[in-house]
mmCIF file of C-alpha atoms and ligand atoms in Angstrom:
data_model
loop_
_atom_site.group_PDB
_atom_site.id
_atom_site.type_symbol
_atom_site.label_atom_id
_atom_site.label_comp_id
_atom_site.label_asym_id
_atom_site.label_seq_id
_atom_site.Cartn_x
_atom_site.Cartn_y
_atom_site.Cartn_z
ATOM 1 C CA MET A 16 -25.427 -36.820 8.662
ATOM 2 C CA PHE A 17 -22.299 -35.541 6.953
ATOM 3 C CA SER A 18 -21.192 -37.322 3.823
ATOM 4 C CA SER A 19 -17.492 -37.081 4.544
ATOM 5 C CA LEU A 20 -15.410 -35.260 7.100
ATOM 6 C CA PRO A 21 -11.639 -35.290 7.554
ATOM 7 C CA ARG A 22 -10.257 -36.968 10.673
ATOM 8 C CA ARG A 23 -7.644 -34.285 11.128
ATOM 9 C CA VAL A 24 -7.344 -30.641 10.131
ATOM 10 C CA SER A 25 -4.360 -28.256 10.130
ATOM 11 C CA VAL A 26 -4.975 -24.828 11.564
ATOM 12 C CA TYR A 27 -2.858 -22.034 10.093
ATOM 13 C CA GLU A 28 -2.645 -19.239 12.652
ATOM 14 C CA VAL A 29 -2.512 -15.718 11.219
ATOM 15 C CA SER A 30 -3.079 -13.455 14.242
ATOM 16 C CA PRO A 31 0.478 -12.101 14.681
ATOM 17 C CA ARG A 32 0.408 -10.900 11.056
ATOM 18 C CA ASP A 33 -3.180 -10.586 9.822
ATOM 19 C CA GLY A 34 -4.360 -9.535 13.282
ATOM 20 C CA LEU A 35 -1.739 -7.115 14.513
ATOM 21 C CA GLN A 36 -1.350 -5.327 11.175
ATOM 22 C CA ASN A 37 -4.852 -3.954 11.667
ATOM 23 C CA GLU A 38 -4.361 -2.644 15.175
ATOM 24 C CA LYS A 39 -4.159 1.136 15.587
ATOM 25 C CA ASN A 40 -1.398 0.838 18.139
ATOM 26 C CA VAL A 41 1.923 -0.757 17.405
ATOM 27 C CA VAL A 42 2.420 -3.771 19.673
ATOM 28 C CA SER A 43 5.890 -4.129 21.194
ATOM 29 C CA LEU A 44 8.333 -6.776 20.032
ATOM 30 C CA GLU A 45 8.228 -8.424 23.474
ATOM 31 C CA ALA A 46 4.423 -8.630 23.426
ATOM 32 C CA LYS A 47 4.535 -10.216 19.959
ATOM 33 C CA VAL A 48 6.988 -12.836 21.187
ATOM 34 C CA ASP A 49 4.700 -13.506 24.188
ATOM 35 C CA LEU A 50 1.683 -13.948 21.916
ATOM 36 C CA VAL A 51 3.504 -16.314 19.573
ATOM 37 C CA ARG A 52 4.844 -18.271 22.565
ATOM 38 C CA ALA A 53 1.293 -18.720 23.859
ATOM 39 C CA LEU A 54 0.072 -19.841 20.424
ATOM 40 C CA ALA A 55 2.941 -22.291 20.016
ATOM 41 C CA GLY A 56 2.297 -23.562 23.565
ATOM 42 C CA ALA A 57 -1.340 -24.219 22.648
ATOM 43 C CA GLY A 58 -0.144 -26.520 19.872
ATOM 44 C CA LEU A 59 -0.505 -24.385 16.753
ATOM 45 C CA ALA A 60 1.872 -25.938 14.251
ATOM 46 C CA LYS A 61 1.878 -23.207 11.612
ATOM 47 C CA ILE A 62 2.104 -19.550 12.600
ATOM 48 C CA GLU A 63 2.285 -16.603 10.209
ATOM 49 C CA ALA A 64 4.343 -14.298 12.364
ATOM 50 C CA THR A 65 4.786 -11.103 10.399
ATOM 51 C CA SER A 66 5.206 -9.477 7.016
ATOM 52 C CA PHE A 67 8.302 -8.445 5.071
ATOM 53 C CA VAL A 68 6.600 -5.592 3.241
ATOM 54 C CA ALA A 69 8.192 -2.124 3.097
ATOM 55 C CA LYS A 70 8.479 -0.873 6.671
ATOM 56 C CA ASP A 71 6.477 2.317 6.054
ATOM 57 C CA TRP A 72 3.662 0.356 4.348
ATOM 58 C CA ILE A 73 2.634 -1.453 7.555
ATOM 59 C CA PRO A 74 4.391 0.189 10.532
ATOM 60 C CA GLN A 75 2.769 -2.324 12.921
ATOM 61 C CA LEU A 76 4.998 -5.041 11.449
ATOM 62 C CA ALA A 77 8.156 -2.986 10.847
ATOM 63 C CA ASP A 78 10.063 -5.116 13.381
ATOM 64 C CA ALA A 79 9.867 -8.282 11.244
ATOM 65 C CA ASP A 80 13.650 -8.568 10.867
ATOM 66 C CA GLU A 81 14.094 -8.633 14.651
ATOM 67 C CA LEU A 82 10.988 -10.668 15.477
ATOM 68 C CA VAL A 83 11.582 -13.751 13.326
ATOM 69 C CA PRO A 84 15.029 -14.654 14.733
ATOM 70 C CA ARG A 85 13.554 -14.277 18.250
ATOM 71 C CA LEU A 86 10.970 -16.967 17.469
ATOM 72 C CA ALA A 87 13.488 -19.668 16.607
ATOM 73 C CA SER A 88 13.834 -20.595 20.277
ATOM 74 C CA LEU A 89 10.103 -21.454 20.409
ATOM 75 C CA GLU A 90 10.582 -24.267 17.904
ATOM 76 C CA LYS A 91 10.720 -27.780 19.268
ATOM 77 C CA ASP A 92 11.282 -30.715 16.938
ATOM 78 C CA GLY A 93 10.509 -28.508 13.955
ATOM 79 C CA SER A 94 7.175 -27.235 15.279
ATOM 80 C CA PRO A 95 5.731 -24.707 14.889
ATOM 81 C CA THR A 96 6.714 -23.690 11.394
ATOM 82 C CA PHE A 97 6.946 -19.922 11.206
ATOM 83 C CA THR A 98 6.099 -18.078 8.043
ATOM 84 C CA ALA A 99 5.656 -14.481 6.894
ATOM 85 C CA LEU A 100 4.130 -12.510 4.072
ATOM 86 C CA VAL A 101 6.576 -11.602 1.339
ATOM 87 C CA PRO A 102 5.478 -9.315 -1.513
ATOM 88 C CA ASN A 103 8.624 -9.251 -3.660
ATOM 89 C CA LEU A 104 12.284 -10.245 -4.007
ATOM 90 C CA ARG A 105 13.431 -7.657 -1.479
ATOM 91 C CA GLY A 106 11.045 -9.138 1.080
ATOM 92 C CA LEU A 107 12.280 -12.618 0.212
ATOM 93 C CA GLU A 108 15.868 -11.591 0.924
ATOM 94 C CA ARG A 109 14.789 -10.299 4.345
ATOM 95 C CA ALA A 110 12.799 -13.471 5.091
ATOM 96 C CA LYS A 111 15.791 -15.592 4.104
ATOM 97 C CA ALA A 112 18.158 -13.538 6.249
ATOM 98 C CA ALA A 113 15.762 -13.955 9.190
ATOM 99 C CA GLY A 114 15.894 -17.737 8.730
ATOM 100 C CA LEU A 115 12.409 -18.565 7.443
ATOM 101 C CA ARG A 116 11.799 -21.818 5.553
ATOM 102 C CA GLU A 117 8.371 -20.804 4.360
ATOM 103 C CA ILE A 118 6.769 -17.598 3.068
ATOM 104 C CA ALA A 119 3.341 -16.502 1.887
ATOM 105 C CA PHE A 120 2.508 -14.391 -1.149
ATOM 106 C CA PHE A 121 -0.754 -12.482 -1.381
ATOM 107 C CA MET A 122 -2.922 -11.236 -4.181
ATOM 108 C CA SER A 123 -6.606 -10.652 -4.838
ATOM 109 C CA ALA A 124 -9.109 -12.133 -7.243
ATOM 110 C CA SER A 125 -10.468 -8.634 -7.995
ATOM 111 C CA GLU A 126 -8.441 -5.924 -9.773
ATOM 112 C CA THR A 127 -9.438 -2.999 -7.558
ATOM 113 C CA HIS A 128 -8.684 -4.772 -4.291
ATOM 114 C CA ASN A 129 -5.419 -6.095 -5.672
ATOM 115 C CA HIS A 130 -4.415 -2.605 -6.744
ATOM 116 C CA LYS A 131 -5.320 -1.023 -3.401
ATOM 117 C CA ASN A 132 -3.642 -3.825 -1.457
ATOM 118 C CA THR A 133 -0.466 -4.290 -3.512
ATOM 119 C CA ASN A 134 -0.333 -1.305 -5.909
ATOM 120 C CA LYS A 135 -0.271 -3.751 -8.810
ATOM 121 C CA SER A 136 -2.584 -5.194 -11.425
ATOM 122 C CA ILE A 137 -3.388 -8.899 -11.153
ATOM 123 C CA ALA A 138 -1.138 -9.559 -14.169
ATOM 124 C CA ASP A 139 1.731 -7.692 -12.493
ATOM 125 C CA SER A 140 1.234 -9.603 -9.214
ATOM 126 C CA LEU A 141 1.387 -12.889 -11.121
ATOM 127 C CA ALA A 142 4.591 -11.712 -12.807
ATOM 128 C CA VAL A 143 6.137 -10.936 -9.408
ATOM 129 C CA PHE A 144 5.068 -14.358 -8.163
ATOM 130 C CA ALA A 145 6.727 -16.033 -11.146
ATOM 131 C CA GLU A 146 9.927 -14.145 -10.341
ATOM 132 C CA LEU A 147 9.767 -14.932 -6.625
ATOM 133 C CA VAL A 148 9.049 -18.670 -6.572
ATOM 134 C CA PRO A 149 12.200 -20.012 -8.302
ATOM 135 C CA VAL A 150 14.415 -17.849 -6.091
ATOM 136 C CA ALA A 151 12.588 -19.017 -2.956
ATOM 137 C CA LYS A 152 12.708 -22.661 -4.005
ATOM 138 C CA SER A 153 16.415 -22.537 -4.754
ATOM 139 C CA ALA A 154 16.882 -21.280 -1.189
ATOM 140 C CA GLY A 155 14.792 -24.179 0.168
ATOM 141 C CA ILE A 156 11.842 -21.920 1.021
ATOM 142 C CA ARG A 157 8.269 -23.104 0.393
ATOM 143 C CA VAL A 158 5.713 -20.644 -0.923
ATOM 144 C CA ARG A 159 2.054 -20.489 0.044
ATOM 145 C CA ALA A 160 -0.256 -18.159 -1.867
ATOM 146 C CA TYR A 161 -3.310 -16.210 -0.781
ATOM 147 C CA LEU A 162 -6.079 -15.485 -3.233
ATOM 148 C CA SER A 163 -8.223 -12.861 -1.512
ATOM 149 C CA THR A 164 -11.705 -11.418 -2.157
ATOM 150 C CA LEU A 165 -12.856 -14.600 -3.860
ATOM 151 C CA TRP A 166 -16.298 -14.492 -2.239
ATOM 152 C CA GLY A 167 -16.742 -10.763 -2.891
ATOM 153 C CA CYS A 168 -14.803 -7.516 -3.279
ATOM 154 C CA PRO A 169 -15.451 -4.405 -1.179
ATOM 155 C CA TYR A 170 -15.008 -2.242 -4.277
ATOM 156 C CA GLU A 171 -16.338 -4.333 -7.153
ATOM 157 C CA GLY A 172 -18.953 -6.493 -5.437
ATOM 158 C CA ALA A 173 -19.348 -9.924 -7.020
ATOM 159 C CA VAL A 174 -16.172 -11.673 -8.162
ATOM 160 C CA ASP A 175 -16.142 -14.071 -11.108
ATOM 161 C CA PRO A 176 -15.045 -17.455 -9.682
ATOM 162 C CA HIS A 177 -14.003 -18.694 -13.142
ATOM 163 C CA ARG A 178 -11.566 -15.799 -13.510
ATOM 164 C CA ALA A 179 -10.376 -16.437 -9.929
ATOM 165 C CA LEU A 180 -9.811 -20.092 -10.797
ATOM 166 C CA GLU A 181 -7.555 -19.107 -13.716
ATOM 167 C CA ILE A 182 -5.439 -17.070 -11.275
ATOM 168 C CA ALA A 183 -5.313 -19.976 -8.817
ATOM 169 C CA VAL A 184 -4.275 -22.416 -11.556
ATOM 170 C CA GLU A 185 -1.425 -20.078 -12.479
ATOM 171 C CA LEU A 186 -0.343 -19.780 -8.827
ATOM 172 C CA ARG A 187 -0.334 -23.585 -8.614
ATOM 173 C CA ASP A 188 1.511 -24.023 -11.932
ATOM 174 C CA VAL A 189 4.189 -21.518 -10.924
ATOM 175 C CA GLY A 190 4.758 -23.431 -7.711
ATOM 176 C CA ALA A 191 2.555 -22.465 -4.762
ATOM 177 C CA TYR A 192 2.438 -25.538 -2.497
ATOM 178 C CA ARG A 193 -0.940 -24.371 -1.197
ATOM 179 C CA ILE A 194 -3.470 -21.706 -2.178
ATOM 180 C CA SER A 195 -5.496 -20.152 0.593
ATOM 181 C CA LEU A 196 -8.854 -18.963 -0.716
ATOM 182 C CA GLY A 197 -9.964 -15.835 1.097
ATOM 183 C CA ASP A 198 -13.367 -14.429 1.993
ATOM 184 C CA THR A 199 -11.654 -11.156 2.840
ATOM 185 C CA ILE A 200 -14.804 -9.236 3.749
ATOM 186 C CA GLY A 201 -16.701 -12.147 5.286
ATOM 187 C CA CYS A 202 -19.646 -12.040 2.890
ATOM 188 C CA GLY A 203 -19.782 -15.693 1.813
ATOM 189 C CA THR A 204 -22.651 -18.087 2.411
ATOM 190 C CA PRO A 205 -22.598 -21.905 2.295
ATOM 191 C CA ALA A 206 -24.143 -22.536 -1.141
ATOM 192 C CA GLN A 207 -21.681 -20.056 -2.682
ATOM 193 C CA THR A 208 -18.824 -21.744 -0.839
ATOM 194 C CA ASP A 209 -19.910 -25.139 -2.117
ATOM 195 C CA ALA A 210 -20.054 -23.810 -5.699
ATOM 196 C CA ILE A 211 -16.596 -22.199 -5.401
ATOM 197 C CA LEU A 212 -14.985 -25.316 -3.930
ATOM 198 C CA ARG A 213 -16.571 -27.663 -6.467
ATOM 199 C CA LEU A 214 -15.372 -25.419 -9.275
ATOM 200 C CA PHE A 215 -11.857 -25.100 -7.863
ATOM 201 C CA SER A 216 -11.430 -28.779 -7.083
ATOM 202 C CA SER A 217 -12.322 -29.614 -10.694
ATOM 203 C CA ARG A 218 -8.920 -28.176 -11.677
ATOM 204 C CA ILE A 219 -6.847 -28.124 -8.481
ATOM 205 C CA PRO A 220 -6.490 -31.068 -6.047
ATOM 206 C CA VAL A 221 -8.369 -30.139 -2.889
ATOM 207 C CA ASP A 222 -5.359 -30.875 -0.682
ATOM 208 C CA LEU A 223 -3.619 -27.905 -2.326
ATOM 209 C CA LEU A 224 -6.407 -25.612 -1.109
ATOM 210 C CA ALA A 225 -6.908 -23.886 2.227
ATOM 211 C CA MET A 226 -9.666 -21.515 3.358
ATOM 212 C CA HIS A 227 -9.226 -18.097 4.951
ATOM 213 C CA MET A 228 -12.657 -17.045 6.162
ATOM 214 C CA HIS A 229 -13.712 -13.882 7.917
ATOM 215 C CA ASP A 230 -16.624 -13.842 10.345
ATOM 216 C CA THR A 231 -17.808 -10.320 9.537
ATOM 217 C CA ARG A 232 -21.395 -11.481 9.005
ATOM 218 C CA GLY A 233 -21.308 -14.582 11.192
ATOM 219 C CA THR A 234 -21.005 -17.098 8.345
ATOM 220 C CA ALA A 235 -17.383 -18.216 8.690
ATOM 221 C CA LEU A 236 -18.023 -21.513 10.477
ATOM 222 C CA ALA A 237 -20.922 -22.410 8.190
ATOM 223 C CA ASN A 238 -18.569 -21.913 5.252
ATOM 224 C CA VAL A 239 -15.845 -23.940 6.969
ATOM 225 C CA LEU A 240 -18.267 -26.821 7.442
ATOM 226 C CA VAL A 241 -18.936 -26.793 3.696
ATOM 227 C CA GLY A 242 -15.173 -26.725 3.176
ATOM 228 C CA LEU A 243 -14.697 -29.794 5.379
ATOM 229 C CA GLU A 244 -17.362 -31.664 3.430
ATOM 230 C CA ASN A 245 -15.527 -30.749 0.236
ATOM 231 C CA GLY A 246 -12.279 -32.169 1.623
ATOM 232 C CA VAL A 247 -10.467 -28.988 2.684
ATOM 233 C CA THR A 248 -8.090 -29.840 5.542
ATOM 234 C CA GLU A 249 -6.207 -26.593 6.144
ATOM 235 C CA LEU A 250 -8.006 -23.622 7.677
ATOM 236 C CA ASP A 251 -6.691 -20.158 8.482
ATOM 237 C CA ALA A 252 -7.776 -18.452 11.693
ATOM 238 C CA ALA A 253 -6.684 -15.770 14.155
ATOM 239 C CA VAL A 254 -6.877 -16.147 17.917
ATOM 240 C CA GLY A 255 -9.645 -14.038 19.450
ATOM 241 C CA GLY A 256 -10.816 -13.120 15.948
ATOM 242 C CA LEU A 257 -8.068 -10.500 15.680
ATOM 243 C CA GLY A 258 -7.805 -8.610 12.439
ATOM 244 C CA GLY A 259 -9.637 -7.699 9.314
ATOM 245 C CA CYS A 260 -8.297 -6.049 6.224
ATOM 246 C CA PRO A 261 -7.147 -2.406 6.317
ATOM 247 C CA TYR A 262 -7.867 -2.015 2.603
ATOM 248 C CA ALA A 263 -11.339 -3.528 2.780
ATOM 249 C CA PRO A 264 -13.760 -1.008 4.286
ATOM 250 C CA GLY A 265 -16.152 -2.684 6.673
ATOM 251 C CA ALA A 266 -14.157 -5.877 6.937
ATOM 252 C CA ALA A 267 -13.611 -6.955 10.515
ATOM 253 C CA GLY A 268 -12.552 -10.142 12.135
ATOM 254 C CA ASN A 269 -10.765 -13.205 10.931
ATOM 255 C CA LEU A 270 -12.471 -16.392 12.024
ATOM 256 C CA ALA A 271 -11.423 -16.851 15.666
ATOM 257 C CA THR A 272 -9.101 -19.835 16.087
ATOM 258 C CA GLU A 273 -10.803 -20.943 19.298
ATOM 259 C CA ASP A 274 -14.244 -20.873 17.640
ATOM 260 C CA LEU A 275 -12.894 -23.027 14.823
ATOM 261 C CA VAL A 276 -11.129 -25.468 17.138
ATOM 262 C CA TYR A 277 -14.183 -25.774 19.419
ATOM 263 C CA MET A 278 -16.320 -26.806 16.464
ATOM 264 C CA LEU A 279 -13.722 -29.191 15.032
ATOM 265 C CA HIS A 280 -13.084 -30.957 18.343
ATOM 266 C CA GLY A 281 -16.821 -31.189 19.005
ATOM 267 C CA MET A 282 -17.152 -33.021 15.698
ATOM 268 C CA GLY A 283 -14.339 -35.406 16.559
ATOM 269 C CA ILE A 284 -11.848 -33.810 14.170
ATOM 270 C CA GLU A 285 -8.304 -33.685 15.528
ATOM 271 C CA THR A 286 -6.192 -30.535 15.408
ATOM 272 C CA GLY A 287 -3.378 -31.209 17.897
ATOM 273 C CA ILE A 288 -4.414 -28.000 19.677
ATOM 274 C CA ASP A 289 -5.157 -27.615 23.393
ATOM 275 C CA LEU A 290 -8.384 -25.580 23.455
ATOM 276 C CA GLU A 291 -7.981 -24.370 27.030
ATOM 277 C CA LYS A 292 -4.506 -23.053 26.310
ATOM 278 C CA LEU A 293 -5.834 -21.468 23.141
ATOM 279 C CA ILE A 294 -8.513 -19.657 25.151
ATOM 280 C CA SER A 295 -5.756 -18.369 27.456
ATOM 281 C CA ALA A 296 -3.872 -17.165 24.376
ATOM 282 C CA ALA A 297 -6.996 -15.256 23.305
ATOM 283 C CA SER A 298 -7.104 -13.564 26.721
ATOM 284 C CA LEU A 299 -3.437 -12.651 26.343
ATOM 285 C CA ALA A 300 -4.160 -11.234 22.872
ATOM 286 C CA GLU A 301 -6.896 -9.030 24.393
ATOM 287 C CA LYS A 302 -4.461 -7.787 27.014
ATOM 288 C CA ILE A 303 -1.833 -7.046 24.375
ATOM 289 C CA VAL A 304 -4.109 -5.054 22.077
ATOM 290 C CA GLY A 305 -5.990 -3.445 24.968
ATOM 291 C CA ARG A 306 -9.515 -4.220 23.792
ATOM 292 C CA SER A 307 -11.957 -7.084 23.867
ATOM 293 C CA LEU A 308 -11.895 -9.384 20.868
ATOM 294 C CA PRO A 309 -14.915 -10.841 19.054
ATOM 295 C CA GLY A 310 -14.142 -14.587 19.283
ATOM 296 C CA LYS A 311 -17.094 -16.274 20.985
ATOM 297 C CA VAL A 312 -15.533 -19.319 22.597
ATOM 298 C CA HIS A 313 -13.016 -17.366 24.665
ATOM 299 C CA GLN A 314 -15.811 -15.027 25.781
ATOM 300 C CA ALA A 315 -17.828 -18.037 26.931
ATOM 301 C CA GLY A 316 -14.777 -19.168 28.897
ATOM 302 C CA ALA A 317 -13.068 -22.465 29.490
ATOM 303 C CA ASP A 318 -15.111 -23.621 32.523
ATOM 304 C CA ILE A 319 -17.782 -25.375 30.512
ATOM 305 C CA LEU A 320 -15.173 -27.444 28.668
ATOM 306 C CA ARG A 321 -14.469 -29.272 31.930
ATOM 307 C CA ARG A 322 -18.073 -30.452 32.317
ATOM 308 C CA ALA A 323 -18.498 -33.888 30.857
ATOM 309 C CA ALA A 324 -21.929 -33.184 29.397
ATOM 310 C CA VAL A 325 -20.665 -30.663 26.899
ATOM 311 C CA ARG A 326 -17.078 -31.772 26.567
ATOM 312 C CA PRO A 327 -16.161 -31.715 22.892
ATOM 313 C CA GLY A 328 -15.172 -35.204 21.898
ATOM 314 C CA PRO A 329 -15.256 -37.765 19.138
ATOM 315 C CA GLN A 330 -18.492 -38.301 17.311
ATOM 316 C CA THR A 331 -19.768 -41.761 18.167
HETATM 317 MG MG1 MG B 29 -7.713 -12.267 7.121
#
């Protein structure tokens, strides 16, 4: 039925950063540690824990300098890897001081969103990236890059994928080890996703690409399936579907990690994640933010996973 699917996929968990930054209430340091502990316990191997932006820019994540050192004790045999958003050299210094070995840089494929999100033009963001990467690398820190609004911009509408590809090529050439392509407002549909991935993989090896899909209009998993068929093997998600984008009006909901993992396991694709523990982590996330979260699989509950008839397992 499917031409080619990966045997194994890496899930890059963004809820502590991309989720909590959008919450009205500031979550306590202890609750953040509890959430990350639950995610690590469920087997997530890559967790974006926070953001080293200016403290008054995102008050929800102002405790980054204290949080990251607290997470070190959750690491066993080098897993999970913790990472954080870093917008500039000052942020890099803070990430380094906190002990991170990996950071993420973010920019948009549309000028207006990039300006609202980072207060810079695309050219200026690329210049900052070029300044940041050599300093990070010399400190032994890997850099992942986000390219947001690729499927559509809340301010400009359609985004030119050819222009976006030029940005991605520059991010790769400067030294991003992976580029996470973002449907920031969750507007993408499968044929568009296929066109974007075919275009991008004509210039950038597909194993350097990840996908960061939002489920705003219910199309995230359909787009992920197209990504898998195109050879993408790293997918961003947030437990419970926490988060959206504060600078993208109408955007709500990262793809829920448990929804993603349910589908992957059901198709026989390994993730190394314990789905029942992940569902418990989603319940904990709801408790922490004090509201119900949109992820579907945790709402359906874990009971059905124990029934043989519907147990997700290898495709035979
Ligand atoms: Mg997101």
